[in-house]
Short mmCIF file of C-alpha atoms in Angstrom, two decimals:
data_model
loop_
_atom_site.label_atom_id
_atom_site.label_comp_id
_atom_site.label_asym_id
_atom_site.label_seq_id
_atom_site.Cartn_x
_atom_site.Cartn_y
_atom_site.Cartn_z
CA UNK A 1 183.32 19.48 156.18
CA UNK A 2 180.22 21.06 154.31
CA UNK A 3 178.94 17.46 153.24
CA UNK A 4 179.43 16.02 156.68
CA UNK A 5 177.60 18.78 158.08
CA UNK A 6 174.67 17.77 155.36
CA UNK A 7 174.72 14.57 156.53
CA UNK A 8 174.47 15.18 159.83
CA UNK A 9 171.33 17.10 159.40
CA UNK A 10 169.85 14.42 157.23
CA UNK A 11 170.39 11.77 159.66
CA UNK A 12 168.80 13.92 162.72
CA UNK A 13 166.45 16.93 161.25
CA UNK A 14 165.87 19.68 163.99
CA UNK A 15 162.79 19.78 165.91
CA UNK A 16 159.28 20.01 164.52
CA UNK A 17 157.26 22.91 165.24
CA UNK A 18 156.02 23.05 168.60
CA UNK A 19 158.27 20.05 169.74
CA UNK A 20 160.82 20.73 172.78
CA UNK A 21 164.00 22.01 171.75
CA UNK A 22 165.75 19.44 173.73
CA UNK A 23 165.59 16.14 173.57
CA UNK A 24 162.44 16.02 170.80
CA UNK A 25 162.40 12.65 170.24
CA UNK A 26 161.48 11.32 173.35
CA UNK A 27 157.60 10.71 174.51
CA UNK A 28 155.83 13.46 175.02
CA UNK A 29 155.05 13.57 178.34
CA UNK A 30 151.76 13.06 179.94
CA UNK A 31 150.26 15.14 182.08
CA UNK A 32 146.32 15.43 184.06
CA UNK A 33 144.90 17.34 181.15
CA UNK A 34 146.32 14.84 178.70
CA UNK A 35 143.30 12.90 176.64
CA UNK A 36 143.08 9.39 177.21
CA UNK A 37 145.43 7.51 175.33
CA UNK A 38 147.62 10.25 174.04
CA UNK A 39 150.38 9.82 176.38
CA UNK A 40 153.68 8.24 176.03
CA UNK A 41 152.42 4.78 176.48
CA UNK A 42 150.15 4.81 173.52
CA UNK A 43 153.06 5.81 171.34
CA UNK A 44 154.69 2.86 170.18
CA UNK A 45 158.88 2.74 170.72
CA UNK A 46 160.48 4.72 167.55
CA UNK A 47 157.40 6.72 166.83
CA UNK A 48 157.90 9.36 169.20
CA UNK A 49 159.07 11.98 166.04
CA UNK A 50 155.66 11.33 163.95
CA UNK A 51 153.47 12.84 167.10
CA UNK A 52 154.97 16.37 166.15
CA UNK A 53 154.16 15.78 162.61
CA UNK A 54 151.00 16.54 160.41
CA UNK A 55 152.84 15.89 157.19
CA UNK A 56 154.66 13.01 155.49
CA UNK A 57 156.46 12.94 152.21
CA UNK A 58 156.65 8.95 150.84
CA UNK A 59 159.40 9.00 147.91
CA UNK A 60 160.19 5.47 146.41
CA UNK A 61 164.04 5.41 145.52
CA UNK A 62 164.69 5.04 142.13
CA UNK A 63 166.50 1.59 140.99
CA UNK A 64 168.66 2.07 137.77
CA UNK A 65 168.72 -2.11 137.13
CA UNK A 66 164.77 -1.87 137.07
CA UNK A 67 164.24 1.16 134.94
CA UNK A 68 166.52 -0.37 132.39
CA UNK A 69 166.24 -4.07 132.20
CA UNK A 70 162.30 -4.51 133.30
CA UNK A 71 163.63 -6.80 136.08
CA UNK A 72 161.57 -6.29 139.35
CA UNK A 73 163.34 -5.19 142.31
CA UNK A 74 162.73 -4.44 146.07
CA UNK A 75 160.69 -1.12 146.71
CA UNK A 76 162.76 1.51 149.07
CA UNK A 77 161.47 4.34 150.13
CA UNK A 78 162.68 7.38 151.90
CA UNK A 79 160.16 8.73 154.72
CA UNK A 80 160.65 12.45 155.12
CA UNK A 81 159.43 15.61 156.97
CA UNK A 82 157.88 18.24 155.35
CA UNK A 83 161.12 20.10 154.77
CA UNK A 84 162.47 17.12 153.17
CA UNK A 85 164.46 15.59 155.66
CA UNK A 86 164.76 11.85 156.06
CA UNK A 87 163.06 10.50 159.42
CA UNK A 88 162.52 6.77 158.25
CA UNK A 89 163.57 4.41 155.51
CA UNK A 90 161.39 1.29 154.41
CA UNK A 91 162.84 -1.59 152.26
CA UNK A 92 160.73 -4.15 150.71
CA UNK A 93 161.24 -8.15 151.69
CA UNK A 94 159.79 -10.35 148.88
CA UNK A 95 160.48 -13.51 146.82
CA UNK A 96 162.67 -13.10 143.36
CA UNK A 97 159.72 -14.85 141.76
CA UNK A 98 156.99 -13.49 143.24
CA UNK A 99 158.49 -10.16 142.44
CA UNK A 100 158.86 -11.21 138.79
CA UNK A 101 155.57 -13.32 138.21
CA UNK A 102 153.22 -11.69 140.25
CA UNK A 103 154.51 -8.37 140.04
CA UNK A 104 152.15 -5.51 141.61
CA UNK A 105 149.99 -8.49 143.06
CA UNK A 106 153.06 -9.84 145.20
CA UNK A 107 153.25 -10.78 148.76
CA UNK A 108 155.80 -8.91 150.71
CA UNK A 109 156.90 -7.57 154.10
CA UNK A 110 157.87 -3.60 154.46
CA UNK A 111 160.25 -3.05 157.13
CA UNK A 112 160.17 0.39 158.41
CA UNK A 113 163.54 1.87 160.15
CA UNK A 114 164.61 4.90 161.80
CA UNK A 115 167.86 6.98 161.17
CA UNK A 116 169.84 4.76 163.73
CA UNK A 117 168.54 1.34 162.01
CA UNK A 118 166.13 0.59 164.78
CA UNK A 119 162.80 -1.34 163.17
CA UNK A 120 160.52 0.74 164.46
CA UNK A 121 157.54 -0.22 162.23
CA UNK A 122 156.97 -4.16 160.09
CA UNK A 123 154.07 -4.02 157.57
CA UNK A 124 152.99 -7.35 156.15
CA UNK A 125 150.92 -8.09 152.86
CA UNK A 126 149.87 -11.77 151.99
CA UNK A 127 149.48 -12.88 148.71
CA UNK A 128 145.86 -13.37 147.61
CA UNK A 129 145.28 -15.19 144.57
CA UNK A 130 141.60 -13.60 144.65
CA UNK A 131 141.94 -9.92 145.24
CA UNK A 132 140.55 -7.42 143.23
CA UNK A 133 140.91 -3.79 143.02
CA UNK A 134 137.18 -4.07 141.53
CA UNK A 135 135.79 -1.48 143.76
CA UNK A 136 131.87 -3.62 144.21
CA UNK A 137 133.81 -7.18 144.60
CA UNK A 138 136.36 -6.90 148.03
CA UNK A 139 133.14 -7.62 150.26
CA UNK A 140 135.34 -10.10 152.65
CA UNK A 141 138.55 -11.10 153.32
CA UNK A 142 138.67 -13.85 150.62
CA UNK A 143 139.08 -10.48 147.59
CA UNK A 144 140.97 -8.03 149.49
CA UNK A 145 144.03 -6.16 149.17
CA UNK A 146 144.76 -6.24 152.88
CA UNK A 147 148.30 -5.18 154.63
CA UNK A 148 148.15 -5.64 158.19
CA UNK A 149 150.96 -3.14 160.58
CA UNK A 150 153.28 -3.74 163.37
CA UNK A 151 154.57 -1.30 165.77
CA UNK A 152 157.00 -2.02 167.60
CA UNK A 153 157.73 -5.50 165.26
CA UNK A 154 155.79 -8.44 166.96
CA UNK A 155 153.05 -6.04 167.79
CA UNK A 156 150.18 -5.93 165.65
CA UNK A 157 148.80 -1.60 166.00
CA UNK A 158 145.86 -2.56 162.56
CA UNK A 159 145.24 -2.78 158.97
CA UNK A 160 144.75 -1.54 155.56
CA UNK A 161 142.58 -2.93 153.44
CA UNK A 162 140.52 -1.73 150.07
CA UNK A 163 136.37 -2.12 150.49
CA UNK A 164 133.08 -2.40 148.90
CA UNK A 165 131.88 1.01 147.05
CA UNK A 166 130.31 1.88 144.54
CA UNK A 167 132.18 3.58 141.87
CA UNK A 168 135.54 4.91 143.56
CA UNK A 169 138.51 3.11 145.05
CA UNK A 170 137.54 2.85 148.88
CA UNK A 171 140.23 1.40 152.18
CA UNK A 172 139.23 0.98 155.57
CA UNK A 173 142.09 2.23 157.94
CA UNK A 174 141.53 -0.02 160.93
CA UNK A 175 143.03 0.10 164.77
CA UNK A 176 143.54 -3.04 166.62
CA UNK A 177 144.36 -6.70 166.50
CA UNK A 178 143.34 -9.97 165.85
CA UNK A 179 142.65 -10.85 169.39
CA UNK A 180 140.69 -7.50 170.10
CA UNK A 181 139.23 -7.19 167.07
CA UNK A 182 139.87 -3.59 164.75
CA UNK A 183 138.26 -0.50 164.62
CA UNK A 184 137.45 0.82 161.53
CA UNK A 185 138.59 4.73 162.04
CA UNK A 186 139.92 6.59 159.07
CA UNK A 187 138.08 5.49 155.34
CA UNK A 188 140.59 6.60 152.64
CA UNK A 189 138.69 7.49 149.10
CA UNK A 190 140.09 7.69 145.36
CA UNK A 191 139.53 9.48 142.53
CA UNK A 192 137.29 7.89 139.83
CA UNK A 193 140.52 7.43 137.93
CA UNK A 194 143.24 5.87 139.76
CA UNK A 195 145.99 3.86 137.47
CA UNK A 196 148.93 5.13 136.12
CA UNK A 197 147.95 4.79 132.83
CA UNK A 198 144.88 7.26 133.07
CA UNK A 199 146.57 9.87 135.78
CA UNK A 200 150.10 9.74 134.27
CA UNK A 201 150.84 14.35 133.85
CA UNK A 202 148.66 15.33 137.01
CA UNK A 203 148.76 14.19 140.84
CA UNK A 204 145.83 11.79 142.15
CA UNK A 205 144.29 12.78 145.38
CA UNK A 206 142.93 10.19 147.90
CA UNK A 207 140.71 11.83 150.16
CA UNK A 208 141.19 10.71 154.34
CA UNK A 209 137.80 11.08 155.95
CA UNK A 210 136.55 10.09 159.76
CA UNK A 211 134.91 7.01 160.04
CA UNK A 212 133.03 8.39 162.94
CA UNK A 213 132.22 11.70 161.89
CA UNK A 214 132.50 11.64 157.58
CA UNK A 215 134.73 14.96 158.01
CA UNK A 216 137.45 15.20 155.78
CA UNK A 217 140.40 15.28 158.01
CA UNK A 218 143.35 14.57 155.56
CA UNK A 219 144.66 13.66 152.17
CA UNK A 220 146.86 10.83 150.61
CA UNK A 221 148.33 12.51 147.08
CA UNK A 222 150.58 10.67 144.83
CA UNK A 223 152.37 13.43 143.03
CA UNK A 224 153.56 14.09 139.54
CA UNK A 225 157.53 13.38 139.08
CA UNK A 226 158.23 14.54 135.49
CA UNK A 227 156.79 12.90 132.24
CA UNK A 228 160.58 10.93 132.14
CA UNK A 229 160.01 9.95 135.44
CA UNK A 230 156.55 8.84 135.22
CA UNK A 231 156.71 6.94 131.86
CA UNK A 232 160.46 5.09 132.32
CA UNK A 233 160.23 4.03 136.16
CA UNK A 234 157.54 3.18 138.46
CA UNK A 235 159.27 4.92 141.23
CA UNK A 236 156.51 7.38 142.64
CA UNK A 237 156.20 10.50 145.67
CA UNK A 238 153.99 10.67 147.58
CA UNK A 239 152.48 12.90 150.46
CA UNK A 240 150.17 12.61 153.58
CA UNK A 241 148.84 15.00 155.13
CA UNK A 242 146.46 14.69 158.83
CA UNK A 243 145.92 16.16 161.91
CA UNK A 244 148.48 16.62 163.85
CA UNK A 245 147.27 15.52 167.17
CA UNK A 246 145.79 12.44 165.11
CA UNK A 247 146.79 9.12 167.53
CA UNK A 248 150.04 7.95 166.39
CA UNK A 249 149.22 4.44 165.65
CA UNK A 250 146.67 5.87 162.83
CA UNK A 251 149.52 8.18 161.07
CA UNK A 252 151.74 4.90 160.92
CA UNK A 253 148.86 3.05 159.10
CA UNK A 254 148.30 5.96 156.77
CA UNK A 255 152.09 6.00 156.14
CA UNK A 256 151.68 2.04 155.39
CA UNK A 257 148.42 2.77 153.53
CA UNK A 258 150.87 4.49 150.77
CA UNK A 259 152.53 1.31 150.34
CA UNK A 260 149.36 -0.67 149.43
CA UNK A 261 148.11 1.92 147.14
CA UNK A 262 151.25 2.41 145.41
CA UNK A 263 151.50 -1.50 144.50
CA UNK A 264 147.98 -1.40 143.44
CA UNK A 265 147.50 1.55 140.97
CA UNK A 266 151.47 2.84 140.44
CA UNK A 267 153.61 -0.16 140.39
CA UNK A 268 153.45 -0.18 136.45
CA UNK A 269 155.39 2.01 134.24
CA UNK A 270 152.65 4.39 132.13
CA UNK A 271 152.46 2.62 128.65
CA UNK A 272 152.64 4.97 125.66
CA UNK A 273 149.84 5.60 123.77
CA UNK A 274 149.84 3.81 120.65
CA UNK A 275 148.71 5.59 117.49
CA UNK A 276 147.25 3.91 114.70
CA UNK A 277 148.47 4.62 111.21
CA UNK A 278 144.91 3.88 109.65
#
């Protein structure tokens, strides 16, 4: 009865702080103070819980077959609250050869659930023969690392992509669509030192700044797992943190913003260091 009980809170965690005790997940409800564009019908269907929420945890699920053969599988990862308590689940959709010939660089689609296996988010990444993670060289579309977000599915809400700087790892975090045209809003900034390889005992911070303003208003912090962890799998945790009343449709493109970044710098296992015997 114990485990049930477990699951039970796993599959529905209480309210958020400051939510309504009953019936939390629905819209919040808009009223004549409300700002424009906060209300329920800027809050796409499914994303109702994230509004309460100024904290994500991203952890990738480990896959035994991968950290023992090599052999490239399908990312999961488990979307939780900041007590640890699984809101969402996203599962990887890719080709078994892209995923073994093209490896970090792979196309794929992210589909994004809820706890009652509603989509509720689809995140799509094309394969670009041309991108670079060279931080002077993704000047147009032609060299990004671009995913681009839907919310609900069908429904493009923006876009991820890495730009031009000058010495450390820069995205754009865009609102809109194709047709409308996006809105650069939140600009997401690495450390000088970003690959696995170079960051493999400590976490690496990504800094979330306004667009508008250059405040800092957030961080994006892959986090150190264990040195087993770290050098036998590429499975990684992650954390966001922003404003809380932060419009909806940006949180779900920082949450999406973790997958790019993780395919980019994390994807590979930490090599050992090799010592030479000269």
């Amino acid at each position: 009865m114990a485990d049930a009980a477990q699951v039970a809170v796993a599959m529905n965690p209480p309210a958020p702080p400051g939510a309504p005790v009953n019936n939390w997940m629905a819209p919040p409800e808009v009223g004549p103070d409300t700002p424009a564009g906060a209300g329920a019908a800027a809050v796409p269907p499914g994303l109702e819980y994230l509004t309460f929420l100024d904290q994500v945890l991203v952890q990738q699920v480990v896959e035994l077959l991968e950290a023992f053969s090599g052999w490239e599988t399908n990312n999961k990862y488990a979307i939780k609250n900041a007590m640890g308590q699984q809101c969402y689940y996203a599962f990887e959709e890719s080709g078994c050869c892209a995923k073994q010939c093209c490896a970090e660089n792979r196309g794929f689609e992210m589909k994004i659930v809820d706890n009652s296996q509603r989509e509720v988010m689809h995140a799509k990444r094309e394969f670009n023969c041309c991108a670079t993670k060279c931080c002077w060289l993704p000047c147009c579309g032609c060299t990004r690392h671009e995913i681009q977000v839907e919310s609900p599915p069908g429904v493009v809400i923006g876009k991820v992509y890495n730009k031009c700087s000058f010495w450390r790892k820069t995205f754009a975090v865009c609102l809109g669509s194709e047709e409308e045209g996006f809105n650069e809003i939140l600009e997401i900034v690495g450390p000088l030192f970003t690959d696995r390889g170079c960051c493999v005992c400590c976490d690496v911070s990504f800094t979330i700044y306004s667009s508008q303003t250059g405040d800092e208003v957030g961080c994006l912090k892959k986090q150190f797992t264990g040195m087993a962890k770290e050098m036998f799998t590429d499975a990684d945790n992650f954390s966001v943190t922003f404003p809380k009343d932060l419009d909806v449709r940006a949180k779900a493109l920082l949450v999406n913003a973790v997958f790019l970044i993780d395919f980019l710098f994390f994807e590979k296992k930490a090599e050992p260091v090799k010592v030479s015997s000269a």
